[in-house]
Short mmCIF file of C-alpha atoms in Angstrom, two decimals:
data_model
loop_
_atom_site.label_atom_id
_atom_site.label_comp_id
_atom_site.label_asym_id
_atom_site.label_seq_id
_atom_site.Cartn_x
_atom_site.Cartn_y
_atom_site.Cartn_z
CA MET A 1 90.14 69.81 118.97
CA THR A 2 90.60 71.76 122.15
CA ASP A 3 88.02 73.06 124.68
CA ILE A 4 89.61 76.65 124.68
CA GLU A 5 88.12 79.42 122.70
CA TYR A 6 90.56 81.90 121.75
CA ASP A 7 89.78 85.75 120.73
CA LEU A 8 91.25 84.99 117.28
CA VAL A 9 92.43 82.22 115.23
CA VAL A 10 94.51 82.48 112.09
CA ARG A 11 94.96 79.52 109.99
CA GLY A 12 97.21 78.97 107.05
CA GLN A 13 99.51 76.95 105.01
CA ARG A 14 102.21 79.58 105.50
CA VAL A 15 102.82 80.92 109.10
CA LEU A 16 106.26 82.38 109.93
CA THR A 17 107.44 81.13 113.27
CA ASP A 18 110.95 81.01 114.65
CA GLU A 19 111.08 77.20 113.00
CA GLY A 20 110.41 78.77 109.68
CA ILE A 21 107.52 78.93 107.29
CA ASP A 22 104.90 76.14 107.94
CA PRO A 23 101.11 75.20 108.00
CA ARG A 24 99.84 76.36 111.36
CA GLU A 25 97.13 77.49 113.49
CA VAL A 26 97.69 80.48 115.72
CA GLY A 27 95.32 81.12 118.70
CA ILE A 28 95.29 84.91 120.48
CA SER A 29 93.84 85.81 123.64
CA GLY A 30 94.15 89.05 125.63
CA GLY A 31 96.24 90.62 122.84
CA ARG A 32 98.99 88.12 123.00
CA ILE A 33 99.73 84.81 121.04
CA ALA A 34 98.38 81.94 123.34
CA ALA A 35 99.06 78.94 120.90
CA VAL A 36 100.81 77.85 117.75
CA GLU A 37 99.89 74.64 116.57
CA PRO A 38 100.07 72.40 113.21
CA LEU A 39 97.06 73.15 110.82
CA GLY A 40 94.45 70.84 111.52
CA ALA A 41 94.71 71.12 115.21
CA GLY A 42 91.17 72.72 115.26
CA LEU A 43 91.80 75.79 117.35
CA ALA A 44 88.32 77.39 118.16
CA GLY A 45 88.22 81.22 118.10
CA ARG A 46 85.39 83.87 118.44
CA GLU A 47 86.79 85.26 115.16
CA VAL A 48 88.64 82.70 112.62
CA ILE A 49 90.64 83.85 109.67
CA GLU A 50 91.72 81.62 107.00
CA LEU A 51 94.78 82.86 105.07
CA ALA A 52 94.41 82.64 101.12
CA GLU A 53 97.03 80.47 99.38
CA ASP A 54 99.29 83.25 98.42
CA GLU A 55 99.66 84.77 101.90
CA THR A 56 102.05 84.44 104.74
CA LEU A 57 101.38 85.35 108.32
CA ILE A 58 104.25 87.10 109.76
CA PRO A 59 105.31 88.57 112.89
CA GLY A 60 104.80 92.53 112.84
CA LEU A 61 108.16 94.39 111.97
CA VAL A 62 109.86 96.76 114.61
CA ASP A 63 111.27 100.04 112.91
CA SER A 64 113.44 101.50 115.50
CA HIS A 65 114.69 104.40 113.36
CA VAL A 66 111.83 106.67 112.75
CA HIS A 67 111.57 110.58 112.60
CA VAL A 68 107.99 111.51 113.51
CA ASN A 69 108.84 115.03 114.01
CA GLU A 70 105.77 115.95 116.04
CA PRO A 71 105.13 118.40 118.06
CA GLY A 72 107.13 121.32 116.56
CA ARG A 73 107.45 120.11 112.76
CA THR A 74 104.13 118.42 112.63
CA GLU A 75 103.72 119.69 108.89
CA TRP A 76 106.89 117.32 108.06
CA GLU A 77 104.95 114.19 109.62
CA GLY A 78 102.98 113.18 112.67
CA PHE A 79 102.02 110.40 114.82
CA ALA A 80 98.74 109.80 112.81
CA SER A 81 100.34 109.90 109.48
CA ALA A 82 103.45 108.06 110.46
CA THR A 83 101.91 105.09 112.11
CA LYS A 84 99.15 104.57 109.45
CA ALA A 85 102.11 104.19 107.06
CA ALA A 86 103.75 101.94 109.53
CA ALA A 87 100.79 99.82 109.66
CA ALA A 88 100.35 99.68 106.17
CA GLY A 89 103.79 98.54 105.67
CA GLY A 90 103.58 95.80 108.32
CA VAL A 91 105.45 97.54 110.89
CA THR A 92 103.66 97.32 114.32
CA THR A 93 106.14 98.90 116.31
CA ILE A 94 108.19 102.24 115.85
CA ILE A 95 110.64 103.87 118.00
CA ASP A 96 110.57 107.68 117.42
CA MET A 97 113.85 109.64 117.29
CA PRO A 98 114.56 112.55 119.68
CA LEU A 99 114.52 114.95 116.87
CA ASN A 100 113.34 116.83 114.65
CA SER A 101 110.42 117.64 116.96
CA ILE A 102 110.31 120.86 118.96
CA PRO A 103 111.21 120.40 121.91
CA PRO A 104 113.69 117.49 121.07
CA THR A 105 113.59 114.63 123.47
CA VAL A 106 116.46 115.65 125.77
CA SER A 107 114.83 115.96 129.00
CA VAL A 108 111.90 114.14 130.91
CA ASP A 109 109.86 117.13 130.42
CA ALA A 110 110.31 117.06 126.84
CA LEU A 111 109.71 113.38 126.74
CA ASN A 112 106.35 113.97 128.42
CA VAL A 113 105.41 116.59 125.65
CA LYS A 114 106.03 113.77 123.21
CA ARG A 115 104.09 111.26 124.88
CA ARG A 116 101.22 113.72 125.18
CA SER A 117 101.31 114.17 121.22
CA ALA A 118 101.37 110.54 120.49
CA GLU A 119 99.05 109.00 123.03
CA THR A 120 95.75 109.64 121.18
CA GLN A 121 97.12 109.30 117.68
CA SER A 122 98.92 106.18 117.30
CA PHE A 123 97.82 103.18 115.17
CA VAL A 124 100.67 101.02 116.22
CA ASP A 125 102.80 100.81 119.23
CA VAL A 126 105.23 103.59 119.68
CA GLY A 127 108.31 103.96 121.77
CA PHE A 128 110.83 106.73 122.36
CA TRP A 129 114.68 107.47 121.99
CA GLY A 130 116.15 109.93 124.26
CA GLY A 131 118.85 112.53 122.84
CA ALA A 132 122.41 113.08 123.98
CA ILE A 133 123.44 116.78 123.45
CA PRO A 134 125.95 118.83 124.97
CA GLY A 135 125.34 119.65 128.64
CA ASN A 136 122.40 117.04 129.25
CA THR A 137 124.44 114.31 130.66
CA GLY A 138 122.51 114.68 133.91
CA ASP A 139 119.39 114.11 132.06
CA LEU A 140 120.47 110.73 130.67
CA ARG A 141 119.69 108.46 133.91
CA PRO A 142 116.37 110.29 134.32
CA LEU A 143 115.31 109.82 130.73
CA HIS A 144 116.42 106.14 131.16
CA GLU A 145 114.11 105.71 134.31
CA GLU A 146 111.31 107.01 132.52
CA GLY A 147 111.30 104.46 129.63
CA VAL A 148 113.35 105.75 126.58
CA PHE A 149 114.82 103.06 124.79
CA GLY A 150 118.24 104.57 124.54
CA PHE A 151 119.88 107.73 123.48
CA LYS A 152 120.78 109.36 120.09
CA CYS A 153 123.53 111.61 119.47
CA PHE A 154 125.35 113.13 116.44
CA LEU A 155 129.00 113.54 115.69
CA LEU A 156 128.63 116.49 113.44
CA HIS A 157 125.74 119.08 112.84
CA SER A 158 122.23 117.40 112.96
CA GLY A 159 120.34 119.41 110.55
CA VAL A 160 118.46 121.45 113.21
CA ASP A 161 119.86 123.90 115.52
CA GLU A 162 118.21 122.78 118.68
CA PHE A 163 119.78 119.15 118.60
CA PRO A 164 123.56 120.02 118.88
CA HIS A 165 126.09 117.37 118.20
CA LEU A 166 128.65 116.01 120.54
CA GLU A 167 132.39 116.32 120.19
CA ILE A 168 134.36 112.97 120.83
CA ASP A 169 135.18 113.87 124.18
CA GLU A 170 131.65 114.45 125.16
CA LEU A 171 130.66 111.15 123.58
CA GLU A 172 132.97 109.31 125.73
CA LYS A 173 131.89 111.19 128.90
CA ASP A 174 128.06 110.05 128.02
CA LEU A 175 129.03 106.47 127.17
CA ALA A 176 130.58 106.22 130.58
CA GLU A 177 127.42 107.65 132.28
CA ILE A 178 125.34 105.28 130.12
CA ALA A 179 127.48 102.34 130.67
CA SER A 180 126.59 102.93 134.61
CA PHE A 181 122.92 101.90 134.09
CA ASP A 182 123.43 99.61 131.04
CA GLY A 183 121.86 102.12 128.69
CA LEU A 184 122.37 102.25 124.97
CA MET A 185 123.83 104.94 122.63
CA ILE A 186 122.82 105.14 119.18
CA VAL A 187 125.10 107.29 117.09
CA HIS A 188 125.10 109.10 113.57
CA ALA A 189 128.49 108.48 112.90
CA GLU A 190 130.17 111.07 110.35
CA ASP A 191 133.12 112.90 111.39
CA SER A 192 132.39 116.72 111.43
CA GLN A 193 136.20 117.66 110.31
CA ALA A 194 136.19 115.15 107.47
CA ILE A 195 133.04 116.86 106.17
CA ASP A 196 134.26 120.33 106.53
CA HIS A 197 137.36 119.29 104.60
CA ALA A 198 135.09 117.69 101.97
CA PRO A 199 133.98 119.58 98.68
CA SER A 200 130.83 121.46 98.90
CA ALA A 201 127.49 119.95 98.16
CA GLU A 202 125.76 122.72 96.22
CA GLY A 203 124.47 122.24 92.83
CA ALA A 204 122.14 119.89 91.10
CA VAL A 205 125.23 117.23 90.09
CA TYR A 206 124.47 114.17 92.40
CA GLU A 207 128.13 113.03 92.27
CA ARG A 208 129.29 116.31 93.96
CA PHE A 209 126.85 115.75 96.72
CA LEU A 210 128.42 112.21 97.13
CA HIS A 211 131.86 113.69 97.24
CA SER A 212 130.50 116.08 100.01
CA ARG A 213 129.84 113.10 102.36
CA PRO A 214 132.91 110.78 101.76
CA ARG A 215 133.37 107.13 103.21
CA GLY A 216 136.08 108.40 105.20
CA ALA A 217 133.96 110.73 107.33
CA GLU A 218 131.89 107.59 108.16
CA ASN A 219 135.04 105.31 108.81
CA VAL A 220 136.83 107.82 110.85
CA ALA A 221 133.49 108.31 113.41
CA ILE A 222 132.95 104.99 113.31
CA ALA A 223 136.45 104.03 114.64
CA GLY A 224 136.06 106.66 117.24
CA VAL A 225 132.75 105.15 118.55
CA ILE A 226 134.36 101.79 118.63
CA GLU A 227 137.24 102.91 120.94
CA ARG A 228 135.08 104.95 123.10
CA ALA A 229 132.87 101.77 123.50
CA ARG A 230 135.67 99.64 123.95
CA TRP A 231 137.16 101.91 126.76
CA THR A 232 133.76 102.53 128.63
CA GLY A 233 132.21 99.22 128.41
CA ALA A 234 129.13 100.73 126.89
CA ARG A 235 126.58 99.40 124.46
CA ALA A 236 126.73 101.41 121.18
CA HIS A 237 125.02 101.16 117.87
CA ILE A 238 125.85 102.47 114.65
CA LEU A 239 123.00 104.24 112.77
CA HIS A 240 122.19 103.92 109.09
CA LEU A 241 125.61 102.36 107.94
CA SER A 242 126.35 103.47 104.15
CA SER A 243 130.03 102.70 103.98
CA SER A 244 131.17 99.29 103.43
CA ASP A 245 134.58 100.27 104.15
CA ALA A 246 133.75 100.31 107.75
CA LEU A 247 132.86 96.48 107.82
CA ALA A 248 136.17 95.02 108.56
CA MET A 249 136.64 97.38 111.65
CA ILE A 250 133.03 96.68 112.94
CA ALA A 251 133.63 92.85 112.49
CA SER A 252 136.95 92.97 114.32
CA ALA A 253 135.11 95.18 117.36
CA LYS A 254 132.45 92.47 117.48
CA ARG A 255 135.09 89.78 117.76
CA ASP A 256 136.99 91.51 120.41
CA GLY A 257 133.86 91.63 122.74
CA VAL A 258 132.86 95.46 122.04
CA LYS A 259 129.24 95.91 122.71
CA LEU A 260 128.45 97.18 119.34
CA THR A 261 125.51 96.73 116.88
CA VAL A 262 125.03 98.34 113.43
CA GLU A 263 122.07 99.01 111.18
CA THR A 264 121.69 99.86 107.47
CA CYS A 265 118.64 100.98 105.59
CA PRO A 266 116.42 100.10 102.48
CA HIS A 267 117.90 103.15 100.51
CA TYR A 268 121.43 101.97 100.76
CA LEU A 269 120.54 98.39 99.87
CA THR A 270 118.15 99.18 96.79
CA LEU A 271 119.38 102.17 95.36
CA LEU A 272 122.46 103.09 93.39
CA ALA A 273 124.48 106.31 93.18
CA GLU A 274 125.11 105.66 89.46
CA GLU A 275 121.40 105.79 88.80
CA ILE A 276 120.50 108.90 90.54
CA PRO A 277 119.69 111.84 88.00
CA ASP A 278 121.17 115.19 88.72
CA GLY A 279 118.64 117.43 90.58
CA ALA A 280 116.75 114.44 91.85
CA THR A 281 116.89 115.60 95.72
CA ALA A 282 114.44 112.90 96.49
CA PHE A 283 117.36 110.71 96.81
CA LYS A 284 119.24 113.02 99.21
CA CYS A 285 120.37 111.46 102.75
CA CYS A 286 123.01 111.64 105.03
CA PRO A 287 125.15 109.50 104.82
CA PRO A 288 124.54 109.20 101.06
CA ILE A 289 123.29 106.46 98.58
CA ARG A 290 126.68 105.07 97.32
CA GLU A 291 127.86 103.14 94.45
CA ALA A 292 126.79 99.75 93.26
CA SER A 293 130.09 97.76 94.71
CA ASN A 294 129.34 99.47 97.89
CA ARG A 295 125.87 98.06 98.03
CA GLU A 296 127.00 94.67 97.17
CA LEU A 297 129.31 94.65 100.21
CA LEU A 298 126.46 95.91 102.58
CA TRP A 299 124.17 92.81 101.51
CA LYS A 300 127.23 90.64 102.30
CA GLY A 301 127.63 92.34 105.75
CA LEU A 302 124.05 91.42 106.35
CA GLU A 303 124.47 87.92 105.44
CA ASP A 304 127.50 87.68 107.20
CA GLY A 305 126.07 88.83 110.52
CA VAL A 306 128.25 92.04 110.69
CA ILE A 307 125.27 94.33 110.18
CA ASP A 308 122.60 93.37 112.51
CA CYS A 309 119.20 94.92 111.32
CA ILE A 310 117.39 96.80 108.51
CA VAL A 311 115.43 99.99 109.72
CA SER A 312 113.90 102.86 107.71
CA ASP A 313 115.46 105.88 109.05
CA HIS A 314 112.26 107.47 107.78
CA SER A 315 113.15 111.14 107.58
CA PRO A 316 110.52 113.23 106.03
CA SER A 317 110.08 116.76 105.31
CA THR A 318 107.55 119.14 103.29
CA VAL A 319 108.15 118.72 99.72
CA ASP A 320 109.36 122.55 99.21
CA LEU A 321 112.34 121.82 101.67
CA LYS A 322 113.56 119.10 99.07
CA ASP A 323 113.95 122.00 96.71
CA PRO A 324 112.20 120.40 93.73
CA GLU A 325 112.30 123.73 91.88
CA HIS A 326 116.01 123.96 91.61
CA GLY A 327 117.21 120.58 92.79
CA ASP A 328 120.18 121.79 94.68
CA PHE A 329 121.72 119.01 96.74
CA GLY A 330 123.25 121.69 99.15
CA VAL A 331 119.93 123.21 99.92
CA ALA A 332 117.56 120.17 100.03
CA TRP A 333 116.64 118.52 103.20
CA GLY A 334 118.45 115.34 103.70
CA GLY A 335 116.03 112.35 104.23
CA VAL A 336 114.28 109.38 102.60
CA ALA A 337 110.73 108.81 103.62
CA SER A 338 110.26 105.02 103.25
CA LEU A 339 108.31 103.64 106.41
CA GLN A 340 105.53 102.21 104.52
CA LEU A 341 107.72 100.59 101.67
CA GLY A 342 110.50 98.99 103.83
CA LEU A 343 109.20 95.59 103.65
CA PRO A 344 108.69 95.30 99.81
CA LEU A 345 111.64 97.18 99.03
CA ILE A 346 113.91 94.76 100.92
CA TRP A 347 111.97 91.52 99.88
CA THR A 348 112.11 92.77 96.12
CA GLU A 349 115.80 92.88 96.47
CA ALA A 350 116.32 90.04 98.65
CA ARG A 351 114.35 87.41 96.84
CA GLN A 352 116.47 88.32 93.47
CA ARG A 353 119.54 87.38 95.65
CA GLY A 354 117.86 83.93 96.92
CA ILE A 355 117.43 85.48 100.28
CA PRO A 356 114.30 83.83 101.99
CA LEU A 357 111.49 85.82 103.62
CA GLU A 358 112.68 84.53 107.07
CA ARG A 359 115.88 86.35 106.95
CA VAL A 360 114.17 89.66 105.92
CA VAL A 361 111.59 89.42 108.81
CA GLU A 362 114.62 88.57 111.04
CA TRP A 363 116.53 91.63 110.12
CA MET A 364 113.38 93.76 110.10
CA GLY A 365 111.58 92.63 113.17
CA ARG A 366 113.30 90.24 115.66
CA ARG A 367 116.77 92.08 115.37
CA PRO A 368 115.30 95.66 115.99
CA ALA A 369 113.29 94.16 118.63
CA GLU A 370 116.49 92.82 120.47
CA LEU A 371 118.35 96.08 119.82
CA ALA A 372 115.86 98.01 121.88
CA ARG A 373 115.40 95.07 124.13
CA LEU A 374 111.49 94.78 123.52
CA GLN A 375 110.63 91.58 125.25
CA ARG A 376 107.23 90.94 123.64
CA LYS A 377 107.90 92.07 119.97
CA GLY A 378 109.62 90.37 116.92
CA HIS A 379 108.37 86.71 117.12
CA LEU A 380 105.42 84.94 116.15
CA ALA A 381 105.29 82.57 119.30
CA PRO A 382 103.21 82.00 122.33
CA GLY A 383 103.91 84.53 125.12
CA TYR A 384 104.52 87.42 122.56
CA ASP A 385 102.34 90.33 121.55
CA ALA A 386 99.94 89.45 118.83
CA ASP A 387 101.37 91.91 116.48
CA LEU A 388 100.96 90.11 112.89
CA ALA A 389 100.96 91.13 109.19
CA VAL A 390 99.52 89.25 106.35
CA PHE A 391 101.75 89.25 103.50
CA ALA A 392 101.10 88.45 99.69
CA ALA A 393 104.82 87.90 98.95
CA ASP A 394 104.19 87.44 95.23
CA GLU A 395 101.74 90.30 94.54
CA THR A 396 103.35 93.24 92.92
CA PHE A 397 102.55 96.90 92.92
CA VAL A 398 103.81 100.27 91.48
CA VAL A 399 104.84 102.99 93.91
CA ASP A 400 102.45 105.97 93.99
CA ALA A 401 103.58 108.56 96.35
CA GLU A 402 99.87 109.92 96.33
CA LYS A 403 98.71 106.65 97.78
CA LEU A 404 101.05 106.32 100.66
CA HIS A 405 100.05 107.30 104.00
CA HIS A 406 103.05 109.60 104.67
CA LYS A 407 101.90 113.28 105.04
CA ASN A 408 104.39 114.46 102.23
CA HIS A 409 104.08 112.83 98.79
CA ILE A 410 107.57 112.72 97.72
CA THR A 411 109.74 109.47 97.28
CA PRO A 412 112.75 108.28 95.31
CA TYR A 413 110.72 105.04 94.66
CA GLN A 414 108.27 106.88 92.75
CA GLY A 415 107.17 104.58 89.70
CA LYS A 416 109.19 101.78 90.97
CA SER A 417 107.75 97.98 90.66
CA LEU A 418 107.87 96.05 94.08
CA SER A 419 106.94 92.61 95.20
CA GLY A 420 105.04 92.00 98.27
CA VAL A 421 101.96 93.59 99.58
CA VAL A 422 100.71 93.70 103.18
CA ARG A 423 97.18 93.10 103.19
CA ARG A 424 96.28 93.19 106.85
CA THR A 425 98.03 94.42 110.01
CA PHE A 426 97.21 93.20 113.60
CA VAL A 427 98.47 94.98 116.73
CA ARG A 428 97.84 93.25 119.88
CA GLY A 429 95.38 90.83 118.06
CA THR A 430 93.22 93.53 116.79
CA GLU A 431 93.27 94.60 113.11
CA VAL A 432 94.44 97.98 112.20
CA ASP A 433 91.25 99.71 110.67
CA PHE A 434 93.06 103.15 109.82
CA SER A 435 90.44 105.15 111.48
CA GLU A 436 90.49 104.49 115.15
CA PRO A 437 93.99 104.67 116.57
CA LYS A 438 94.65 101.78 119.17
CA GLY A 439 98.37 101.83 119.47
CA GLN A 440 99.83 101.90 122.84
CA LEU A 441 102.84 103.81 124.27
CA LEU A 442 105.65 101.72 125.18
CA ARG A 443 108.34 101.99 128.00
CA ARG A 444 111.54 100.35 128.27
CA GLY A 445 111.48 97.40 130.49
CA SER A 446 107.70 97.05 130.06
CA ALA A 447 107.19 96.21 126.65
#
């Protein structure tokens, strides 16, 4: 028994720390984890939570790829709805993409507009990516100094005209600039020329859409990113990898010392092109969901460490933009909304493969935190923020889009049975109550 009284103590048979899942007591003070002791240590707290036998205490997840879309397209999503969805899914930190908001986050002034939108609405902690577009090279360092976590660019049309893409020589120029202050460039890597030469996506046939975004478009673009990162010495990150063909060159680049990291997403790891019905535009995303054989190789890439992390690429829109009336893949918005569902989606698939919960939480928590250089996130350990989730790994549920916190209730996972329910979420030691937003805005270097 200690003489210290903590703000909160959580006790249970299953607490996931860096050493694995063990019986532990966790003491929390001032929003930080202050002590992790064996169960029975008798930590005293003003509030004490005893975990149920079927519950595991895990560090809160970090989702570094979220399109909140506010301001400008708040009808697609918004900080209140997005961060509620995050908390309900055990995600305690999100990093918001510089598009599809208006204005896009490509200058300090635009970043300040974004922050004002978020500061009173966020139920979890929120950081921001900046954007790299033609003509804003001079804005990159000021954005970095203002606390963005890195810069996103596209190598083909982004889908919105106010966020134009970089040509490969422009990418090299910006990488050189970013290398000068050890920033990070995160890249939507599909080659515009390869897409231009691919078949049209129009119509309701999913296979036709798949052929319109071939693996080769990813492979060529990723090769270009690797070489420019090699030449400039910059840190580069490949967003939402869907082509397993690229794994070999990614592994080779990493062995060569290129500063390269890679993510993939739940939809590429749980869905199959062969099972997508024609006209089912809820499944449309770019790059696309590919075949079963491709999915297996992505899982192997994760287990081998070639792919670093799993994030949502939560890219919602209004229901009408998905063109449900006609189911035309050439017209529908490309994006999957999955912020609330990521953990149960990946856990359901992982446990069938014999992959333990510890690996899943590493891929979805610690690794994204490392990518963004978040110093106090992603671990359940003394000194870290008390961002925690109570996870019932064996409880099952059926996805009902109407019950999700996402603003627009359309999902490719409708009716899917999943394992794993997040029962409680804590941000800095305070339980998210879904009525009073208490999340904080994060800046690079101070989070």
